[in-house]
mmCIF file of C-alpha atoms and ligand atoms in Angstrom:
data_model
loop_
_atom_site.group_PDB
_atom_site.id
_atom_site.type_symbol
_atom_site.label_atom_id
_atom_site.label_comp_id
_atom_site.label_asym_id
_atom_site.label_seq_id
_atom_site.Cartn_x
_atom_site.Cartn_y
_atom_site.Cartn_z
ATOM 1 C CA MET Y 1 101.993 69.295 75.156
ATOM 2 C CA GLN Y 2 101.885 67.495 78.529
ATOM 3 C CA TYR Y 3 104.858 65.294 79.405
ATOM 4 C CA LYS Y 4 106.155 62.970 82.458
ATOM 5 C CA ILE Y 5 108.509 63.259 84.266
ATOM 6 C CA GLU Y 6 110.235 60.914 87.774
ATOM 7 C CA LYS Y 7 110.059 62.514 90.367
ATOM 8 C CA ASN Y 8 113.849 61.731 91.089
ATOM 9 C CA ASP Y 9 114.705 63.890 88.032
ATOM 10 C CA ILE Y 10 113.510 66.852 90.036
ATOM 11 C CA SER Y 11 116.591 67.372 91.523
ATOM 12 C CA THR Y 12 118.141 67.335 87.853
ATOM 13 C CA LEU Y 13 115.734 69.648 86.765
ATOM 14 C CA ILE Y 14 116.399 72.152 89.910
ATOM 15 C CA ASP Y 15 120.476 72.097 88.877
ATOM 16 C CA ILE Y 16 119.875 73.039 85.336
ATOM 17 C CA LEU Y 17 117.781 75.524 86.675
ATOM 18 C CA ALA Y 18 119.866 76.772 89.331
ATOM 19 C CA SER Y 19 122.799 76.789 86.639
ATOM 20 C CA VAL Y 20 120.978 79.441 84.726
ATOM 21 C CA TYR Y 21 118.914 81.448 86.719
ATOM 22 C CA ASP Y 22 118.879 82.908 90.072
ATOM 23 C CA LEU Y 23 116.425 80.079 91.560
ATOM 24 C CA PHE Y 24 113.648 80.449 93.892
ATOM 25 C CA GLY Y 25 111.852 77.698 95.619
ATOM 26 C CA PRO Y 26 109.923 76.490 98.618
ATOM 27 C CA VAL Y 27 111.717 76.308 101.775
ATOM 28 C CA LYS Y 28 111.256 74.995 105.302
ATOM 29 C CA THR Y 29 112.700 77.912 107.900
ATOM 30 C CA ASP Y 30 111.528 77.751 111.674
ATOM 31 C CA GLY Y 31 108.380 76.132 110.773
ATOM 32 C CA LEU Y 32 107.555 78.443 108.086
ATOM 33 C CA THR Y 33 107.328 77.507 104.414
ATOM 34 C CA LYS Y 34 109.100 80.752 102.573
ATOM 35 C CA LEU Y 35 109.955 81.078 99.197
ATOM 36 C CA ALA Y 36 114.154 81.338 99.494
ATOM 37 C CA ARG Y 37 117.183 81.231 96.571
ATOM 38 C CA ILE Y 38 117.972 77.826 96.283
ATOM 39 C CA LYS Y 39 121.033 75.930 94.616
ATOM 40 C CA SER Y 40 119.975 72.567 94.699
ATOM 41 C CA ALA Y 41 116.771 70.462 95.375
ATOM 42 C CA SER Y 42 118.233 69.408 99.118
ATOM 43 C CA ASN Y 43 115.988 71.901 100.709
ATOM 44 C CA LEU Y 44 113.351 72.208 98.667
ATOM 45 C CA ASP Y 45 110.097 72.002 100.586
ATOM 46 C CA LEU Y 46 107.299 70.699 97.666
ATOM 47 C CA GLU Y 47 105.447 68.587 100.459
ATOM 48 C CA SER Y 48 103.807 71.594 102.832
ATOM 49 C CA PHE Y 49 100.801 73.182 101.488
ATOM 50 C CA ASN Y 50 101.426 77.133 100.061
ATOM 51 C CA THR Y 51 104.051 79.078 101.254
ATOM 52 C CA ASP Y 52 103.207 81.309 104.049
ATOM 53 C CA GLU Y 53 104.643 84.440 102.785
ATOM 54 C CA SER Y 54 103.065 85.054 99.092
ATOM 55 C CA ALA Y 55 105.360 85.205 96.211
ATOM 56 C CA LYS Y 56 105.664 89.353 95.814
ATOM 57 C CA ASP Y 57 108.690 89.888 97.399
ATOM 58 C CA ILE Y 58 110.987 88.165 94.670
ATOM 59 C CA PHE Y 59 110.087 90.774 92.262
ATOM 60 C CA PHE Y 60 109.201 93.654 94.259
ATOM 61 C CA PRO Y 61 111.220 93.203 97.660
ATOM 62 C CA GLN Y 62 109.641 94.854 100.930
ATOM 63 C CA TYR Y 63 112.505 97.333 100.966
ATOM 64 C CA GLU Y 64 114.732 98.003 98.227
ATOM 65 C CA THR Y 65 117.154 100.852 97.465
ATOM 66 C CA ILE Y 66 116.055 103.071 93.798
ATOM 67 C CA PHE Y 67 118.974 104.935 93.564
ATOM 68 C CA ASN Y 68 122.188 105.902 95.319
ATOM 69 C CA PHE Y 69 123.127 109.595 95.416
ATOM 70 C CA LYS Y 70 126.274 111.840 96.244
ATOM 71 C CA ASP Y 71 126.460 115.718 96.164
ATOM 72 C CA GLY Y 72 124.124 115.939 93.256
ATOM 73 C CA GLU Y 73 125.246 112.745 91.170
ATOM 74 C CA ILE Y 74 122.845 109.543 90.877
ATOM 75 C CA LYS Y 75 123.927 106.168 90.861
ATOM 76 C CA ASN Y 76 121.690 103.637 89.897
ATOM 77 C CA GLU Y 77 122.357 100.296 92.187
ATOM 78 C CA PHE Y 78 119.995 97.940 90.512
ATOM 79 C CA ASP Y 79 121.531 93.885 91.232
ATOM 80 C CA LYS Y 80 119.926 91.582 89.069
ATOM 81 C CA ASN Y 81 122.867 89.671 86.996
ATOM 82 C CA ARG Y 82 121.048 86.709 86.153
ATOM 83 C CA PRO Y 83 117.105 86.018 85.096
ATOM 84 C CA ILE Y 84 115.090 84.488 88.266
ATOM 85 C CA ALA Y 85 113.238 81.474 88.091
ATOM 86 C CA ILE Y 86 110.593 80.318 90.571
ATOM 87 C CA PHE Y 87 110.216 76.790 91.310
ATOM 88 C CA GLY Y 88 107.052 75.229 93.022
ATOM 89 C CA ILE Y 89 104.831 77.987 93.348
ATOM 90 C CA ARG Y 90 100.936 77.555 93.825
ATOM 91 C CA PRO Y 91 98.635 78.770 90.751
ATOM 92 C CA CYS Y 92 97.387 81.537 92.995
ATOM 93 C CA ASP Y 93 100.497 83.171 93.523
ATOM 94 C CA ALA Y 94 101.388 82.520 90.140
ATOM 95 C CA LYS Y 95 98.156 84.689 88.589
ATOM 96 C CA SER Y 96 98.885 87.438 91.380
ATOM 97 C CA PHE Y 97 101.752 88.226 89.058
ATOM 98 C CA LEU Y 98 99.699 89.227 86.303
ATOM 99 C CA ILE Y 99 97.433 91.188 88.612
ATOM 100 C CA LEU Y 100 100.524 92.973 89.308
ATOM 101 C CA ASN Y 101 101.981 93.216 86.518
ATOM 102 C CA LYS Y 102 99.165 95.584 85.246
ATOM 103 C CA ALA Y 103 99.206 97.670 88.490
ATOM 104 C CA PHE Y 104 103.328 98.464 87.639
ATOM 105 C CA ASN Y 105 102.555 98.740 84.159
ATOM 106 C CA ASN Y 106 99.239 101.139 84.079
ATOM 107 C CA GLY Y 107 98.867 104.582 82.109
ATOM 108 C CA GLY Y 108 101.980 104.478 80.290
ATOM 109 C CA VAL Y 109 103.951 104.689 83.218
ATOM 110 C CA ASN Y 110 106.276 101.570 83.605
ATOM 111 C CA ASP Y 111 108.169 100.263 86.735
ATOM 112 C CA SER Y 112 111.074 99.239 86.005
ATOM 113 C CA TYR Y 113 112.239 97.746 88.967
ATOM 114 C CA TRP Y 114 109.432 95.563 88.669
ATOM 115 C CA ASN Y 115 109.868 94.820 84.751
ATOM 116 C CA GLN Y 116 113.839 93.964 85.070
ATOM 117 C CA ARG Y 117 112.761 91.056 87.256
ATOM 118 C CA TYR Y 118 109.310 90.064 86.055
ATOM 119 C CA THR Y 119 109.444 90.018 82.187
ATOM 120 C CA ASP Y 120 111.967 87.364 81.695
ATOM 121 C CA ALA Y 121 111.356 85.069 84.702
ATOM 122 C CA MET Y 122 110.270 81.659 84.676
ATOM 123 C CA ILE Y 123 107.732 80.284 86.475
ATOM 124 C CA PHE Y 124 107.262 76.759 87.240
ATOM 125 C CA ALA Y 125 103.805 76.177 89.391
ATOM 126 C CA ILE Y 126 102.768 73.282 90.806
ATOM 127 C CA GLY Y 127 98.810 71.983 90.855
ATOM 128 C CA CYS Y 128 97.577 71.851 94.191
ATOM 129 C CA ASN Y 129 96.064 68.247 94.753
ATOM 130 C CA ARG Y 130 95.154 69.272 98.086
ATOM 131 C CA PRO Y 131 93.614 72.857 98.604
ATOM 132 C CA SER Y 132 93.516 73.844 102.236
ATOM 133 C CA GLN Y 133 90.433 74.318 104.052
ATOM 134 C CA THR Y 134 91.258 78.167 103.491
ATOM 135 C CA CYS Y 135 91.686 78.502 99.696
ATOM 136 C CA PHE Y 136 88.684 80.235 97.770
ATOM 137 C CA CYS Y 137 90.537 80.399 94.391
ATOM 138 C CA ASN Y 138 87.691 79.156 92.662
ATOM 139 C CA TRP Y 139 85.451 82.248 93.885
ATOM 140 C CA VAL Y 140 87.532 84.387 91.807
ATOM 141 C CA ASN Y 141 87.552 82.502 88.746
ATOM 142 C CA GLN Y 142 90.955 80.710 89.677
ATOM 143 C CA GLY Y 143 90.843 76.873 90.785
ATOM 144 C CA PRO Y 144 93.992 74.699 92.181
ATOM 145 C CA PHE Y 145 95.190 73.768 88.514
ATOM 146 C CA ASN Y 146 94.685 77.079 87.189
ATOM 147 C CA LYS Y 147 97.720 78.059 84.831
ATOM 148 C CA GLU Y 148 97.531 81.385 83.892
ATOM 149 C CA GLY Y 149 100.886 83.318 84.668
ATOM 150 C CA THR Y 150 103.123 80.164 84.767
ATOM 151 C CA ASP Y 151 105.565 78.985 81.929
ATOM 152 C CA ILE Y 152 105.754 75.387 83.419
ATOM 153 C CA PHE Y 153 102.788 73.655 85.193
ATOM 154 C CA LEU Y 154 103.662 70.480 86.942
ATOM 155 C CA ILE Y 155 101.111 68.187 88.786
ATOM 156 C CA ASP Y 156 102.078 65.243 91.413
ATOM 157 C CA LEU Y 157 101.248 62.082 90.488
ATOM 158 C CA GLY Y 158 102.664 60.231 93.368
ATOM 159 C CA ASP Y 159 106.517 59.258 91.770
ATOM 160 C CA ASP Y 160 105.900 60.986 89.194
ATOM 161 C CA PHE Y 161 104.814 64.888 87.877
ATOM 162 C CA MET Y 162 102.850 65.470 84.935
ATOM 163 C CA VAL Y 163 104.596 68.527 83.062
ATOM 164 C CA GLU Y 164 102.946 70.931 80.879
ATOM 165 C CA SER Y 165 104.119 73.838 78.784
ATOM 166 C CA CYS Y 166 102.219 77.449 79.432
ATOM 167 C CA SER Y 167 104.062 79.815 77.518
ATOM 168 C CA SER Y 168 106.948 80.040 74.545
ATOM 169 C CA LYS Y 169 109.141 80.289 77.226
ATOM 170 C CA GLY Y 170 107.889 77.276 78.379
ATOM 171 C CA ASP Y 171 108.018 75.291 75.300
ATOM 172 C CA ASP Y 172 111.781 76.903 74.599
ATOM 173 C CA PHE Y 173 112.386 75.118 77.769
ATOM 174 C CA LEU Y 174 111.435 71.985 77.431
ATOM 175 C CA LYS Y 175 112.631 71.618 73.738
ATOM 176 C CA ASN Y 176 115.997 72.500 74.845
ATOM 177 C CA VAL Y 177 116.371 70.359 78.205
ATOM 178 C CA SER Y 178 118.280 67.309 77.589
ATOM 179 C CA LYS Y 179 119.130 65.662 80.674
ATOM 180 C CA ILE Y 180 115.595 64.576 81.757
ATOM 181 C CA THR Y 181 113.526 61.874 80.451
ATOM 182 C CA LEU Y 182 110.315 63.535 78.647
ATOM 183 C CA GLN Y 183 107.626 60.565 78.785
ATOM 184 C CA ASN Y 184 104.491 60.646 76.808
ATOM 185 C CA PRO Y 185 101.801 59.565 79.330
ATOM 186 C CA ASN Y 186 99.523 57.190 79.213
ATOM 187 C CA PRO Y 187 95.895 57.157 79.263
ATOM 188 C CA GLY Y 188 96.072 55.551 82.814
ATOM 189 C CA ASP Y 189 98.578 59.056 83.941
ATOM 190 C CA LEU Y 190 95.852 61.173 82.141
ATOM 191 C CA ASP Y 191 92.764 59.356 84.440
ATOM 192 C CA LYS Y 192 94.813 59.816 87.502
ATOM 193 C CA VAL Y 193 95.370 63.768 86.589
ATOM 194 C CA ASN Y 194 91.254 64.107 86.330
ATOM 195 C CA GLN Y 195 91.158 61.870 89.576
ATOM 196 C CA ILE Y 196 93.056 64.117 91.192
ATOM 197 C CA LYS Y 197 91.224 67.500 89.960
ATOM 198 C CA ARG Y 198 87.998 65.457 91.140
ATOM 199 C CA GLU Y 199 89.431 65.240 94.395
ATOM 200 C CA ALA Y 200 90.549 68.887 95.154
ATOM 201 C CA GLU Y 201 87.010 70.172 93.552
ATOM 202 C CA ILE Y 202 85.526 67.856 96.562
ATOM 203 C CA LEU Y 203 87.981 69.999 98.857
ATOM 204 C CA MET Y 204 87.236 73.197 97.893
ATOM 205 C CA SER Y 205 84.157 75.651 99.372
ATOM 206 C CA GLU Y 206 81.236 75.787 97.345
ATOM 207 C CA LYS Y 207 82.111 78.513 94.479
ATOM 208 C CA LEU Y 208 80.469 81.880 95.061
ATOM 209 C CA ASP Y 209 79.253 83.892 92.293
ATOM 210 C CA LEU Y 210 81.155 87.243 92.646
ATOM 211 C CA ALA Y 211 80.072 89.297 89.684
ATOM 212 C CA PRO Y 212 77.402 91.473 91.446
ATOM 213 C CA LEU Y 213 80.381 92.574 94.029
ATOM 214 C CA LYS Y 214 81.239 95.499 92.157
ATOM 215 C CA SER Y 215 77.764 97.335 91.530
ATOM 216 C CA ILE Y 216 77.106 96.590 95.395
ATOM 217 C CA LEU Y 217 80.375 98.475 96.440
ATOM 218 C CA ASP Y 218 79.542 101.445 93.421
ATOM 219 C CA THR Y 219 76.303 102.066 94.577
ATOM 220 C CA GLN Y 220 75.186 101.127 97.869
ATOM 221 C CA LEU Y 221 78.491 101.263 100.523
ATOM 222 C CA LEU Y 222 80.129 104.362 100.362
ATOM 223 C CA ASP Y 223 78.705 105.578 103.369
ATOM 224 C CA SER Y 224 77.010 102.399 105.181
ATOM 225 C CA PRO Y 225 77.867 101.199 108.512
ATOM 226 C CA LEU Y 226 78.084 98.010 107.660
ATOM 227 C CA TRP Y 227 81.748 99.189 107.386
ATOM 228 C CA ASN Y 228 81.950 99.647 111.630
ATOM 229 C CA GLU Y 229 80.229 96.476 112.410
ATOM 230 C CA ILE Y 230 82.586 94.491 109.754
ATOM 231 C CA SER Y 231 85.667 95.781 111.039
ATOM 232 C CA ALA Y 232 85.035 96.355 114.612
ATOM 233 C CA LYS Y 233 87.460 93.713 115.687
ATOM 234 C CA CYS Y 234 90.169 94.689 113.306
ATOM 235 C CA LEU Y 235 93.499 95.939 114.925
ATOM 236 C CA SER Y 236 94.686 97.607 111.859
ATOM 237 C CA CYS Y 237 97.878 95.527 112.026
ATOM 238 C CA ALA Y 238 98.678 95.364 107.992
ATOM 239 C CA CYS Y 239 99.056 91.666 108.476
ATOM 240 C CA CYS Y 240 96.686 90.952 105.713
ATOM 241 C CA THR Y 241 98.189 93.237 103.276
ATOM 242 C CA TYR Y 242 102.121 92.665 103.692
ATOM 243 C CA LEU Y 243 100.953 88.540 103.052
ATOM 244 C CA CYS Y 244 98.557 89.096 100.657
ATOM 245 C CA PRO Y 245 100.011 88.590 97.033
ATOM 246 C CA THR Y 246 98.139 91.168 95.107
ATOM 247 C CA CYS Y 247 98.469 94.339 97.354
ATOM 248 C CA HIS Y 248 101.718 96.448 96.241
ATOM 249 C CA CYS Y 249 101.520 99.778 97.685
ATOM 250 C CA PHE Y 250 104.736 101.035 98.865
ATOM 251 C CA ASP Y 251 106.405 104.409 99.949
ATOM 252 C CA ILE Y 252 109.384 106.254 98.947
ATOM 253 C CA GLN Y 253 111.687 107.950 101.106
ATOM 254 C CA ASP Y 254 115.689 109.425 101.201
ATOM 255 C CA GLU Y 255 117.358 108.406 103.525
ATOM 256 C CA LYS Y 256 120.595 110.531 103.609
ATOM 257 C CA LYS Y 257 124.130 110.605 106.165
ATOM 258 C CA PRO Y 258 123.782 113.033 108.683
ATOM 259 C CA GLY Y 259 126.215 115.984 107.737
ATOM 260 C CA THR Y 260 126.578 114.604 104.060
ATOM 261 C CA ASN Y 261 124.923 114.985 100.711
ATOM 262 C CA GLN Y 262 125.212 111.234 100.694
ATOM 263 C CA GLY Y 263 121.966 109.000 100.481
ATOM 264 C CA SER Y 264 119.749 106.386 98.947
ATOM 265 C CA ARG Y 265 116.341 107.054 97.656
ATOM 266 C CA VAL Y 266 114.376 103.552 98.637
ATOM 267 C CA ARG Y 267 111.004 102.182 98.585
ATOM 268 C CA MET Y 268 109.395 100.020 100.843
ATOM 269 C CA TRP Y 269 105.930 98.266 101.190
ATOM 270 C CA ASP Y 270 103.106 100.333 102.676
ATOM 271 C CA SER Y 271 99.495 99.382 103.713
ATOM 272 C CA CYS Y 272 96.032 100.974 103.596
ATOM 273 C CA MET Y 273 95.644 99.503 106.901
ATOM 274 C CA PHE Y 274 97.982 101.826 108.812
ATOM 275 C CA SER Y 275 96.183 104.978 109.697
ATOM 276 C CA LEU Y 276 99.705 107.139 108.939
ATOM 277 C CA PHE Y 277 99.067 105.602 105.176
ATOM 278 C CA THR Y 278 96.558 108.549 103.781
ATOM 279 C CA GLN Y 279 97.695 111.099 106.586
ATOM 280 C CA GLU Y 280 98.422 114.516 104.951
ATOM 281 C CA ALA Y 281 101.252 117.006 106.399
ATOM 282 C CA SER Y 282 98.644 119.194 107.690
ATOM 283 C CA GLY Y 283 97.390 116.423 110.411
ATOM 284 C CA HIS Y 284 94.463 115.835 108.397
ATOM 285 C CA ASN Y 285 93.815 112.333 107.465
ATOM 286 C CA PRO Y 286 90.795 111.227 104.715
ATOM 287 C CA ARG Y 287 90.895 108.170 106.326
ATOM 288 C CA PRO Y 288 91.329 108.433 109.908
ATOM 289 C CA THR Y 289 89.265 105.036 111.463
ATOM 290 C CA ILE Y 290 89.738 101.541 111.199
ATOM 291 C CA ALA Y 291 86.540 101.320 109.424
ATOM 292 C CA SER Y 292 87.400 103.373 106.451
ATOM 293 C CA ARG Y 293 90.648 101.627 106.300
ATOM 294 C CA MET Y 294 88.878 98.364 105.665
ATOM 295 C CA ARG Y 295 86.416 100.242 103.372
ATOM 296 C CA GLN Y 296 89.347 101.019 101.091
ATOM 297 C CA ARG Y 297 91.229 97.670 101.312
ATOM 298 C CA ILE Y 298 87.783 96.028 100.093
ATOM 299 C CA MET Y 299 86.917 98.660 97.686
ATOM 300 C CA HIS Y 300 90.261 98.137 95.912
ATOM 301 C CA LYS Y 301 90.349 94.639 95.530
ATOM 302 C CA PHE Y 302 86.804 94.359 94.516
ATOM 303 C CA ASN Y 303 85.534 97.293 93.128
ATOM 304 C CA TYR Y 304 88.508 99.881 91.657
ATOM 305 C CA PHE Y 305 91.125 97.354 90.913
ATOM 306 C CA VAL Y 306 87.820 95.544 88.372
ATOM 307 C CA GLU Y 307 87.232 99.078 87.080
ATOM 308 C CA ASN Y 308 90.510 99.866 86.275
ATOM 309 C CA PHE Y 309 92.302 96.576 85.057
ATOM 310 C CA GLY Y 310 88.790 94.202 84.764
ATOM 311 C CA GLU Y 311 89.510 91.909 87.134
ATOM 312 C CA ILE Y 312 89.700 91.471 91.158
ATOM 313 C CA ALA Y 313 93.018 91.979 92.982
ATOM 314 C CA CYS Y 314 92.091 89.258 95.201
ATOM 315 C CA VAL Y 315 93.748 85.055 94.070
ATOM 316 C CA GLY Y 316 91.569 83.364 96.824
ATOM 317 C CA CYS Y 317 94.787 82.312 98.467
ATOM 318 C CA GLY Y 318 93.314 82.273 102.014
ATOM 319 C CA ARG Y 319 96.955 83.889 103.512
ATOM 320 C CA CYS Y 320 94.940 86.810 105.022
ATOM 321 C CA VAL Y 321 92.432 84.313 106.623
ATOM 322 C CA ARG Y 322 94.798 81.998 107.908
ATOM 323 C CA THR Y 323 97.203 84.822 109.414
ATOM 324 C CA CYS Y 324 94.851 87.550 110.522
ATOM 325 C CA PRO Y 325 95.109 87.729 114.304
ATOM 326 C CA VAL Y 326 91.144 88.172 115.320
ATOM 327 C CA ASN Y 327 90.177 85.729 112.884
ATOM 328 C CA LEU Y 328 88.750 88.502 110.447
ATOM 329 C CA ASP Y 329 87.700 86.126 107.677
ATOM 330 C CA ILE Y 330 87.524 88.157 104.210
ATOM 331 C CA ARG Y 331 85.326 85.399 103.039
ATOM 332 C CA GLY Y 332 82.876 86.165 105.452
ATOM 333 C CA ILE Y 333 83.112 90.192 104.701
ATOM 334 C CA ILE Y 334 82.798 89.349 101.146
ATOM 335 C CA LYS Y 335 79.361 87.174 101.788
ATOM 336 C CA ARG Y 336 78.383 90.309 104.231
ATOM 337 C CA ILE Y 337 78.759 92.649 101.366
ATOM 338 C CA LYS Y 338 76.963 90.417 98.544
ATOM 339 C CA ASN Y 339 73.850 90.094 101.112
ATOM 340 C CA GLU Y 340 73.481 93.776 100.819
ATOM 341 C CA GLY Y 341 72.389 93.589 97.060
HETATM 342 S S1 SF4 H 401 95.436 91.122 109.516
HETATM 343 FE FE1 SF4 H 401 93.026 90.854 110.632
HETATM 344 S S2 SF4 H 401 93.150 92.887 112.421
HETATM 345 FE FE2 SF4 H 401 95.439 92.807 111.218
HETATM 346 S S3 SF4 H 401 94.756 94.468 109.890
HETATM 347 FE FE3 SF4 H 401 94.035 92.890 108.541
HETATM 348 S S4 SF4 H 401 91.921 92.527 109.158
HETATM 349 FE FE4 SF4 H 401 92.944 93.880 110.719
HETATM 350 S S1 SF4 H 402 92.720 89.240 99.994
HETATM 351 FE FE1 SF4 H 402 93.403 87.657 101.257
HETATM 352 S S2 SF4 H 402 92.867 85.968 100.174
HETATM 353 FE FE2 SF4 H 402 92.844 87.519 98.688
HETATM 354 S S3 SF4 H 402 94.769 87.517 97.158
HETATM 355 FE FE3 SF4 H 402 95.121 88.839 99.412
HETATM 356 S S4 SF4 H 402 95.877 87.117 100.904
HETATM 357 FE FE4 SF4 H 402 95.125 86.292 99.525
#
């Protein structure tokens, strides 16, 4: 069911959400738009395009304590006390949560740290009226108005937002929200939505069919010189994987206070682009070259994840395209691989 709400009502909506949830939204800081904790709509930035950093840090922090230990005793320090809500993320990031959720609940092993944050979270996403030149969500079976992974979906109509519930959590929320007037959209509003969607589609690059990619990667490219060519200018800086909403590799370390039996077990993001990622205690490194690490990054997203979970582990957000210091464009890599088929 679709409703229309006035933009003036957004601040009331944010107040309602902030009173119940640990609320995050896009905020401009130092020239970058990031997802940060918000208590009101005063610093909410819904005008900028997608956030520079992805939303994964909210459910899968870059660095977190798993537990503390002291003299053989373990104490779980998990700090969540209210459910999380995110207001104003884009469809690609909402979809990325579904991909990460598969990785964190896999083969009978459930990541309680991810689940405790993500499972009861409320996700409010906003469609992308003006996708950027670096967006390619249409290549990965999504689009600027894709609702997967969303509880409430909004479309900016100018003076109003179109609002739609996409889950039972979203239904309950809209049923019980009393301080905001939910209007029934008129035919003119629906025409406007269609027009906005058409204009957004024109801004997207032409769709590329990625279905053949898996079998090309499976059968032809393991030892191909192509990887040297593709990765020739890569610096192995890992910027692409840290900003990627679907990359989820992490490391676990024990940090002990010197001279005590006290410390913490922590986990932090790791990256397949780092040379130490696969280095073994013997010193042997099965992926010693940048080319072998680039192969792993591409294989994981477009081959292994498809094999294990039935979908590509890329949502086409374009962050890696925008931020790579040497302009290595994953779209070019994908096209190059497709040409090998
Ligand atoms: S951001 Fe660019 S240079 Fe850095 S690891 Fe990724 S592809 Fe290589
Ligand atoms: S690989 Fe690049 S485009 Fe794809 S989800 Fe990650 S950052 Fe976004």
